[in-house]
PDB file of C-alpha atoms in Angstrom:
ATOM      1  CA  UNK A 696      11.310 -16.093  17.104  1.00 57.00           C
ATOM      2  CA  UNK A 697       8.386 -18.306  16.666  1.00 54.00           C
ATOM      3  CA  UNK A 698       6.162 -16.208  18.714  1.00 59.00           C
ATOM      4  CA  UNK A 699       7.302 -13.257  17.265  1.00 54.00           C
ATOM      5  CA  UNK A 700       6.066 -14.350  13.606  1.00 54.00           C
ATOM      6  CA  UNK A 701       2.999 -15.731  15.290  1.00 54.00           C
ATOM      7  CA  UNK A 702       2.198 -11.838  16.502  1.00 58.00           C
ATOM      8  CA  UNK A 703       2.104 -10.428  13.069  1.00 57.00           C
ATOM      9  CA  UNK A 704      -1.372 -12.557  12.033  1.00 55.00           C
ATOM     10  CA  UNK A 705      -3.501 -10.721  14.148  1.00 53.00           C
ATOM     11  CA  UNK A 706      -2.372  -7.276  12.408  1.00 57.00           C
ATOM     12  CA  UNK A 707      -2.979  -9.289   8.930  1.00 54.00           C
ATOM     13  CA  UNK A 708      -5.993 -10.003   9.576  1.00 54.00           C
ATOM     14  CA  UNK A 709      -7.450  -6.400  10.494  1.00 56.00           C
ATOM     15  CA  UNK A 710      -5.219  -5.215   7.114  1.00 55.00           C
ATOM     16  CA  UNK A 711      -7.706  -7.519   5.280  1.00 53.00           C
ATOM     17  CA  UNK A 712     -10.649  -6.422   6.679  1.00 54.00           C
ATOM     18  CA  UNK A 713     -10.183  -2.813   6.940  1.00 62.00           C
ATOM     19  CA  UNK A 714      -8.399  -1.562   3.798  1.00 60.00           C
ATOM     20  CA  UNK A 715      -8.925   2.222   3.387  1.00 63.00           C
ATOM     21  CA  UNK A 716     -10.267   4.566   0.956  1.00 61.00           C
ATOM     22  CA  UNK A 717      -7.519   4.730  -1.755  1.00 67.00           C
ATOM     23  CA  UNK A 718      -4.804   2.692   0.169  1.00 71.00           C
ATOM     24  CA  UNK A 719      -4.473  -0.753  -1.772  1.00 74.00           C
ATOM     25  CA  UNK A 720      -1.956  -0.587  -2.554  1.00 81.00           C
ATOM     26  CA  UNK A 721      -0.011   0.178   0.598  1.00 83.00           C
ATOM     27  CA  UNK A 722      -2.152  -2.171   2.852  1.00 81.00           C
ATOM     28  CA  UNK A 723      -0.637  -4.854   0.127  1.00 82.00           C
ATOM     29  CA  UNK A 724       2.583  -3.588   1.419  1.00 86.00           C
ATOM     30  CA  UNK A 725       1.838  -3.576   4.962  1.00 84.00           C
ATOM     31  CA  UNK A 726       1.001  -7.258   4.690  1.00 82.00           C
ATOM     32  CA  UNK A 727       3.491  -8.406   2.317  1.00 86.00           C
ATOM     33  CA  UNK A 728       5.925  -7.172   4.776  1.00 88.00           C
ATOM     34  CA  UNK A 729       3.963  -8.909   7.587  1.00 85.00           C
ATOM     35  CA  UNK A 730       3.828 -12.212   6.023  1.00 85.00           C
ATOM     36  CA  UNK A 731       7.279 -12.059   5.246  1.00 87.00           C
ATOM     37  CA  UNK A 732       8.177 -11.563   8.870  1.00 85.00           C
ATOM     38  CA  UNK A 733       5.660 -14.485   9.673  1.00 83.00           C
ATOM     39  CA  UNK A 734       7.120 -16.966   7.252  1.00 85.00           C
ATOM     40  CA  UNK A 735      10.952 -15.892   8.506  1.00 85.00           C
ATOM     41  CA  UNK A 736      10.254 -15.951  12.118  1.00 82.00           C
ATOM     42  CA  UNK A 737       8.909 -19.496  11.874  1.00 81.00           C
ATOM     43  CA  UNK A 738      11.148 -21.182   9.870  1.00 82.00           C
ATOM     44  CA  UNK A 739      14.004 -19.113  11.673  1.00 81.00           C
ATOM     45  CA  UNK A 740      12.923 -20.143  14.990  1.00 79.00           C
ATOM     46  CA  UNK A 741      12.882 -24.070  13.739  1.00 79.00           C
ATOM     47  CA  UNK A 742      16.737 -23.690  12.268  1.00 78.00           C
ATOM     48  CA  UNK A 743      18.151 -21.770  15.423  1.00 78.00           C
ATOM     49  CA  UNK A 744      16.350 -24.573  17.393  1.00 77.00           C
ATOM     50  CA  UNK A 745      18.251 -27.765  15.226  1.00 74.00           C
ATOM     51  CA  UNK A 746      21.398 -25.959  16.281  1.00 78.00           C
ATOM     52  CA  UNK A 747      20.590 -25.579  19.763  1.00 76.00           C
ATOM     53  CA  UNK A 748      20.350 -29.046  19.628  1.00 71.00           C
ATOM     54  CA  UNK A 749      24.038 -29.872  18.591  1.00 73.00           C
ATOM     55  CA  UNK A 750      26.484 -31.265  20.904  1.00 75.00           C
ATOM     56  CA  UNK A 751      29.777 -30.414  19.323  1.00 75.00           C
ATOM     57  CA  UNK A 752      31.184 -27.200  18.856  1.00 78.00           C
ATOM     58  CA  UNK A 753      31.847 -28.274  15.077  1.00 82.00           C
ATOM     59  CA  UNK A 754      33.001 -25.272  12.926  1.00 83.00           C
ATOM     60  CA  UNK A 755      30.371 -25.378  10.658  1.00 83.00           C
ATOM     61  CA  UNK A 756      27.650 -24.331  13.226  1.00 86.00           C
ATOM     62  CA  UNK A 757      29.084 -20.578  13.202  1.00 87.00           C
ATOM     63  CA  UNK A 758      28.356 -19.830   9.585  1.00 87.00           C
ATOM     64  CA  UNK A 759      24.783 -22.080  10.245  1.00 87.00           C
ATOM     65  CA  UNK A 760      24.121 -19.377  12.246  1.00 87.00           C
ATOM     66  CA  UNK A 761      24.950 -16.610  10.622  1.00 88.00           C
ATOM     67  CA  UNK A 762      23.086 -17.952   7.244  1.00 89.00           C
ATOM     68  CA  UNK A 763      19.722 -18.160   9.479  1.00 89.00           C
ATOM     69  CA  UNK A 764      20.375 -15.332  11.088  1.00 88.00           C
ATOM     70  CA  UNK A 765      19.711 -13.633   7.710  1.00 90.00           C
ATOM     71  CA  UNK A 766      16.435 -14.764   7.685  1.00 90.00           C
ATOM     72  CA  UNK A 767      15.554 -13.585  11.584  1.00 88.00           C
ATOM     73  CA  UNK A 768      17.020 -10.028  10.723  1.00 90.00           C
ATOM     74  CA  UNK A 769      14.776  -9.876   7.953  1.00 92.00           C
ATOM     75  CA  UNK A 770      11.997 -10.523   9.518  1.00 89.00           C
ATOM     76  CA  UNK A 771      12.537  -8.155  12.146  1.00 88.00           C
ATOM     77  CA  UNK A 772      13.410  -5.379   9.531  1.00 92.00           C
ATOM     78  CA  UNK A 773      10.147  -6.050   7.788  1.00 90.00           C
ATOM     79  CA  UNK A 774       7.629  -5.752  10.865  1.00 87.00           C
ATOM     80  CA  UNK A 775       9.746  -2.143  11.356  1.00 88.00           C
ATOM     81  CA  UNK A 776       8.717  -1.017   7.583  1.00 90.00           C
ATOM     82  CA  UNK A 777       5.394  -2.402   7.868  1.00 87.00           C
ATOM     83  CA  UNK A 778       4.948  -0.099  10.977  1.00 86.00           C
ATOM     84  CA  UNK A 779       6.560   2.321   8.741  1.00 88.00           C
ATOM     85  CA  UNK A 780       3.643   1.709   6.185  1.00 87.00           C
ATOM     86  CA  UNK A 781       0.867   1.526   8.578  1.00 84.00           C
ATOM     87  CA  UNK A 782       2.161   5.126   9.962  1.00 84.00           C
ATOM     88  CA  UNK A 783       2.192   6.572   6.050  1.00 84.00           C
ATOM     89  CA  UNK A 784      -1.926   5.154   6.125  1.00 82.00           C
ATOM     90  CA  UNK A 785      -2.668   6.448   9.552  1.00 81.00           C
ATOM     91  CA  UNK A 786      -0.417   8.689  10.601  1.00 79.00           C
ATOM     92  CA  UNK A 787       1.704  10.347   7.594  1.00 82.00           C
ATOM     93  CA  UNK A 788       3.279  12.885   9.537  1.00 82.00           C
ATOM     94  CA  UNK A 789       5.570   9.862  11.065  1.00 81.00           C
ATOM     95  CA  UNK A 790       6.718   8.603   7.968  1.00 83.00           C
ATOM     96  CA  UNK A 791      10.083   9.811   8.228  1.00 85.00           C
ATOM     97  CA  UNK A 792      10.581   8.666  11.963  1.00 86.00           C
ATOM     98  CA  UNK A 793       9.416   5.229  11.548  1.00 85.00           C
ATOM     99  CA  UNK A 794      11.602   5.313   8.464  1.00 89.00           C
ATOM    100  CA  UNK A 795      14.408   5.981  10.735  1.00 90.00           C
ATOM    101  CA  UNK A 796      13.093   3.187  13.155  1.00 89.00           C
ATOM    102  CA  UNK A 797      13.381   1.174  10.272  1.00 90.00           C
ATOM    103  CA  UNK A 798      17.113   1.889   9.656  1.00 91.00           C
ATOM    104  CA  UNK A 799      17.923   1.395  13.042  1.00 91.00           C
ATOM    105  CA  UNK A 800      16.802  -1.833  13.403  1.00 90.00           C
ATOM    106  CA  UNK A 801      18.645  -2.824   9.754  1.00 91.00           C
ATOM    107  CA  UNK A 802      21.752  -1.706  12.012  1.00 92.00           C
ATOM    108  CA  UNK A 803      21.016  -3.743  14.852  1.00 89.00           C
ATOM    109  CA  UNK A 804      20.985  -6.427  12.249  1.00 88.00           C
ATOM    110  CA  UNK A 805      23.854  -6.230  10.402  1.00 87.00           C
ATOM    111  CA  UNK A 806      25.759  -6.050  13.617  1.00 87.00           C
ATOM    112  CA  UNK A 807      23.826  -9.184  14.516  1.00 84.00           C
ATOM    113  CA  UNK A 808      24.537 -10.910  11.614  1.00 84.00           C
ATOM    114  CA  UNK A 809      28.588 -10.458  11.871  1.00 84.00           C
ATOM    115  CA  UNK A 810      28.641 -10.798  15.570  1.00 82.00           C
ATOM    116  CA  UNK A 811      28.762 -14.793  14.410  1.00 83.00           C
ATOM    117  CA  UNK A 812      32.493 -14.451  12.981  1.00 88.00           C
ATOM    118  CA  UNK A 813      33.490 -13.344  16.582  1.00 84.00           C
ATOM    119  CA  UNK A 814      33.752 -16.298  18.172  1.00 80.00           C
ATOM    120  CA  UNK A 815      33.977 -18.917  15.599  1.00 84.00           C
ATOM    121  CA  UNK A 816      37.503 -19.400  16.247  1.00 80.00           C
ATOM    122  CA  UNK A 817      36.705 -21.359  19.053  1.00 81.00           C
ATOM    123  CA  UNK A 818      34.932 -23.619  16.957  1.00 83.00           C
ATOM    124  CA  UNK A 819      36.421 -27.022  14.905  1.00 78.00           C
ATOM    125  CA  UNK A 820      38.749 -29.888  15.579  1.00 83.00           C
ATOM    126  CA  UNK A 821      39.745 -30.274  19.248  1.00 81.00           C
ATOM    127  CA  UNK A 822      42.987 -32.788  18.701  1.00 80.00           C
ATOM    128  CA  UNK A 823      46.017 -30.586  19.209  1.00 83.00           C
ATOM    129  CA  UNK A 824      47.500 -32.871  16.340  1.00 81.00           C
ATOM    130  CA  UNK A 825      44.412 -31.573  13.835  1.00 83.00           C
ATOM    131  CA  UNK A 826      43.879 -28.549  14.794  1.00 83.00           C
ATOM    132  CA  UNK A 827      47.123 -26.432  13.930  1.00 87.00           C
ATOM    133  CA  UNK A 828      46.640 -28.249  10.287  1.00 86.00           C
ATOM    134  CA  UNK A 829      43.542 -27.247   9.891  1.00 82.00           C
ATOM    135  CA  UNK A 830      43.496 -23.352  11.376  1.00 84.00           C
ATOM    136  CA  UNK A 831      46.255 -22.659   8.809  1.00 84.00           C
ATOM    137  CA  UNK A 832      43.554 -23.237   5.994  1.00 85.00           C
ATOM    138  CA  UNK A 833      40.843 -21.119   7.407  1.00 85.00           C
ATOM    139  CA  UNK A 834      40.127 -17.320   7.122  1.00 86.00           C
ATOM    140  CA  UNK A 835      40.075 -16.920  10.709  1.00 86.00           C
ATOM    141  CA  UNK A 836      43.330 -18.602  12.524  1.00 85.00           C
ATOM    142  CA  UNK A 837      42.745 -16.752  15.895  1.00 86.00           C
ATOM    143  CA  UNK A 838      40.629 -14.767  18.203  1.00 86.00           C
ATOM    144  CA  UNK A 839      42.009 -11.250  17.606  1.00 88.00           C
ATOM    145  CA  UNK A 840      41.607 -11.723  14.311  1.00 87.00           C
ATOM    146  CA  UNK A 841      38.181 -13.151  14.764  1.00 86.00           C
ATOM    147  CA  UNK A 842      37.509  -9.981  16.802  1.00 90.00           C
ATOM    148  CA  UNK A 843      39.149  -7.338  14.133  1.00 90.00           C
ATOM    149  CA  UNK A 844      36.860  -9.003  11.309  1.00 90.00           C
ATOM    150  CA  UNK A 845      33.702  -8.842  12.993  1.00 90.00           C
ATOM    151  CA  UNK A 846      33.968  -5.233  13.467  1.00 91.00           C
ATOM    152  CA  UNK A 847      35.162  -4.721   9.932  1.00 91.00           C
ATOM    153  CA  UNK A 848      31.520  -6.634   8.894  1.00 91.00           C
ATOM    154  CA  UNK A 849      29.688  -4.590  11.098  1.00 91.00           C
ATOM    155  CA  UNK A 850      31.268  -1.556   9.880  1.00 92.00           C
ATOM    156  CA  UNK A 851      30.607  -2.547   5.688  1.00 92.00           C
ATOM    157  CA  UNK A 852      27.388  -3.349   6.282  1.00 91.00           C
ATOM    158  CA  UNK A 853      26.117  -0.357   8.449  1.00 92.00           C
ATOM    159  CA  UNK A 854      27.821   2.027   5.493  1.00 94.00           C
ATOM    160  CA  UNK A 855      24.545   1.028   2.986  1.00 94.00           C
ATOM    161  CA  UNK A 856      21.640   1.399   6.003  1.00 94.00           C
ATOM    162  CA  UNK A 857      23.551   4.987   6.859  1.00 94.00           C
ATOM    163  CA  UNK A 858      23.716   6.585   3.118  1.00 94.00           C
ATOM    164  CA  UNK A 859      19.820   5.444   2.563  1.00 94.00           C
ATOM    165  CA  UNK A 860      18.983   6.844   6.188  1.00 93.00           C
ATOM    166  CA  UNK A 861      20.646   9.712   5.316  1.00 93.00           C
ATOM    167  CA  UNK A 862      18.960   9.934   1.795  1.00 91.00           C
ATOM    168  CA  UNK A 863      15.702   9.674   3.103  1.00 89.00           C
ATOM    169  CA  UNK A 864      15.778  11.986   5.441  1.00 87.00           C
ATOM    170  CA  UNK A 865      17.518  14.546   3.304  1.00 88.00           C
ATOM    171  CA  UNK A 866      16.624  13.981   0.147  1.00 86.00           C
ATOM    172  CA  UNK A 867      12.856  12.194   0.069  1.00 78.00           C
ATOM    173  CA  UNK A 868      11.836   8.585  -0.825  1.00 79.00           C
ATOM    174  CA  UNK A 869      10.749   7.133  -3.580  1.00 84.00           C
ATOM    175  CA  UNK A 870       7.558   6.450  -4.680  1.00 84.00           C
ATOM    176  CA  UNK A 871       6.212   2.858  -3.820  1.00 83.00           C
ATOM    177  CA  UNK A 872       4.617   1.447  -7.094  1.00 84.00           C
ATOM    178  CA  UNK A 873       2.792  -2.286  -7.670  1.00 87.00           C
ATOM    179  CA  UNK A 874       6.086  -3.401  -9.364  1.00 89.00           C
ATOM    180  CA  UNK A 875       8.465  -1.796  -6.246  1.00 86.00           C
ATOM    181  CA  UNK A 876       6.033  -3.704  -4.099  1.00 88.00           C
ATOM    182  CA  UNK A 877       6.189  -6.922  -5.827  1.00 89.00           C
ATOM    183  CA  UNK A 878       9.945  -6.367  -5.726  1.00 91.00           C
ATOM    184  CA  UNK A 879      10.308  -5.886  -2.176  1.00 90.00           C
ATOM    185  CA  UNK A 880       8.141  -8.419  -0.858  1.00 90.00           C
ATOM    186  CA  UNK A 881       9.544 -10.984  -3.536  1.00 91.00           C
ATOM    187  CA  UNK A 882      12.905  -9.854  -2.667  1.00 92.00           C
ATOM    188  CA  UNK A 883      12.293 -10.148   1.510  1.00 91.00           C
ATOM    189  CA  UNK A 884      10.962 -13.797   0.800  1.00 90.00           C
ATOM    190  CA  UNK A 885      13.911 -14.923  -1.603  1.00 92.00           C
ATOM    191  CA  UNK A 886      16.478 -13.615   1.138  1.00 91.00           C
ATOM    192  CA  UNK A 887      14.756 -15.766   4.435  1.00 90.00           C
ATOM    193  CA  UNK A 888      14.032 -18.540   2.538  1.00 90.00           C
ATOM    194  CA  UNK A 889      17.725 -18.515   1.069  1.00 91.00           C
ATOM    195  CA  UNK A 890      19.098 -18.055   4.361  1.00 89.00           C
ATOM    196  CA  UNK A 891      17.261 -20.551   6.281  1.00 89.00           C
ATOM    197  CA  UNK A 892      18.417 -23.197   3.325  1.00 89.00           C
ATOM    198  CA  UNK A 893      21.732 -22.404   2.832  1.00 89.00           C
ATOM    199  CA  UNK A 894      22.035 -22.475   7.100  1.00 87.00           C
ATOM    200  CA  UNK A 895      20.484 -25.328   7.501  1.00 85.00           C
ATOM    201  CA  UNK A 896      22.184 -26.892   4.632  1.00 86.00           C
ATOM    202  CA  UNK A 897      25.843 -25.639   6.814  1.00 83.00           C
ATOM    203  CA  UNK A 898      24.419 -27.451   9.601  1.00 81.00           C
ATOM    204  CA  UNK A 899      25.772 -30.721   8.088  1.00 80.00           C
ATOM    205  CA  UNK A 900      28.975 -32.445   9.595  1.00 78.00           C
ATOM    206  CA  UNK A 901      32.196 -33.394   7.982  1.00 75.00           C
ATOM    207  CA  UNK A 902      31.579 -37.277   6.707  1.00 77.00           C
ATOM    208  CA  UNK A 903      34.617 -39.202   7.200  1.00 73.00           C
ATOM    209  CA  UNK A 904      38.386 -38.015   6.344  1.00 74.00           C
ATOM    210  CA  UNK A 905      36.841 -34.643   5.676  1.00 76.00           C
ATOM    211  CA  UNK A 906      37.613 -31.688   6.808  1.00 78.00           C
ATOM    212  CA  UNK A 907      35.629 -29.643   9.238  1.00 80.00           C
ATOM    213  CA  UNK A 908      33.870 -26.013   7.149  1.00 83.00           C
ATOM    214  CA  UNK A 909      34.281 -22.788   9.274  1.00 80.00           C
ATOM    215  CA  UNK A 910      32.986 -19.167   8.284  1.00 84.00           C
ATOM    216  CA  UNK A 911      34.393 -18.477   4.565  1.00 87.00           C
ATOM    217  CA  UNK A 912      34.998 -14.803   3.622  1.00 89.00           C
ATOM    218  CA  UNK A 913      32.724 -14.572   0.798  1.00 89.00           C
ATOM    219  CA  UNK A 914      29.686 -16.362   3.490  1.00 88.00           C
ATOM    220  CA  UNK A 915      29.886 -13.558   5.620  1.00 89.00           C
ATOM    221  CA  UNK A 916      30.422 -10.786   3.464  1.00 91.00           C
ATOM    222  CA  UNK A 917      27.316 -11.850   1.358  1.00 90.00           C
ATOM    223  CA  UNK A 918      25.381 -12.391   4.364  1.00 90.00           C
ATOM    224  CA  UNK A 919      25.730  -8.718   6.187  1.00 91.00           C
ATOM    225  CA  UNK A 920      26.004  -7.300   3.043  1.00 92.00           C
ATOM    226  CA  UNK A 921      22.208  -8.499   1.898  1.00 92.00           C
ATOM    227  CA  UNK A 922      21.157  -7.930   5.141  1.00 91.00           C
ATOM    228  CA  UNK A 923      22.475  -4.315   5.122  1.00 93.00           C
ATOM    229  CA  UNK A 924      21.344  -3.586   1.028  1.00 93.00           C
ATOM    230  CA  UNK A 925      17.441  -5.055   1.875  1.00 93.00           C
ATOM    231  CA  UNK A 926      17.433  -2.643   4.876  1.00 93.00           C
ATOM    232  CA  UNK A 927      18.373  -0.016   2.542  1.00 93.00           C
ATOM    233  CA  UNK A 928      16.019  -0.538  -0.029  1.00 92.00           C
ATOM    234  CA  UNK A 929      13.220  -0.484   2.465  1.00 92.00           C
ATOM    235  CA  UNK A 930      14.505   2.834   3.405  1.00 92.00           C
ATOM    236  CA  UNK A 931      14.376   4.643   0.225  1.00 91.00           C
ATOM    237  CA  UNK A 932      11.400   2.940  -1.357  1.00 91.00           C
ATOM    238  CA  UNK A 933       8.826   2.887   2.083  1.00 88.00           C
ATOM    239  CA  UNK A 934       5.940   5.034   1.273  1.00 87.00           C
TER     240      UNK A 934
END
């Protein structure tokens, strides 16, 4: 992930240094979205590395994940829309395709993001004379129904990526403006940055007599569901 932020300079740097006739405002896009991706990638790659590095299969690691997985889709999603923006500079008969592109890869993401609840059952106390105690207050209590959820996230949070696809193509785009800019980029950077905190933050163990944090409801329905609503946006407001 580290390397994949670290690619995104070199395009950053020609965006400064070759800005074209009229186009300002969408090279200030371009590398908003860029720098974004950069800033995501890096501090993604450092959180998905301190949970590599656990030993225990602690239930709070799951929902770690799926917090700083936020952050990696979103950096993914924003090198696809600043694509999408170079193509509307260079290329504008390709808007609409790498729009598409776009929306594909906020799919790929979404499903990404809930593939964490899948197998978090597995996860938490490993004494048989905890561990019935303790599944009976979680939202997940067993695999199938670890399984069932999953698809249920990847299902709400594809519905949002497939009406904007579908409204782009269909029905246009809108307009990108300084203040839908600011908004976007502002918006991308508030998302990674909360999602690499909030994970990292879940990384933390149970202290003593405490009990052990799996996935919550609300965690990964908020998760997919910004995931899935910033691909959207991106959609519908990409030049």
């Amino acid at each position: 992930m580290g390397a994949f932020g670290a690619l995104a300079v070199p395009t950053v740097t020609v965006l400064f240094t070759s800005t074209p006739p009229g186009k300002g405002l969408l090279v200030t896009m371009a590398t908003g979205l860029l720098v974004i991706a950069i800033i995501a990638s890096l501090t993604g790659s450092i959180g998905l590395a301190a949970i590599g590095a656990e030993r225990d299969e602690t239930a709070n690691l799951p929902p770690a994940v799926m917090c700083i997985a936020v952050a990696v889709v979103v950096s993914i999603v924003s090198v696809l829309a600043a694509f999408e923006v170079l193509a509307a500079i260079y290329l504008p008969t390709a808007r609409t395709l790498f729009s598409i592109i776009t929306g594909v890869g906020g799919l790929a993401g979404a499903y990404f993001t809930s593939f964490t609840v899948g197998d978090c059952y597995r996860t938490g106390p490993r004494d048989p004379s905890v561990r019935p105690a303790w599944l009976a207050k979680q939202w997940i209590q067993d695999q199938e129904s670890a399984y069932k959820q999953a698809q249920r996230l990847a299902v709400f949070g594809a519905i949002p990526i497939l009406l904007a696809m579908a409204a782009r193509t269909f029905l246009g785009h809108f307009a990108p403006t300084s203040t839908s800019v600011n908004a976007l980029v502002g918006s991308g950077l508030l998302l990674a940055m909360g999602g690499i905190f909030v994970g990292v933050q879940r990384t933390a163990h149970a202290l003593r007599n405490e009990d052990q944090k799996g996935v919550r409801m609300y965690e990964a329905y908020t998760a997919t569901l910004s995931v899935a609503l910033y691909s959207a946006a991106l959609i519908v407001f990409l030049p």
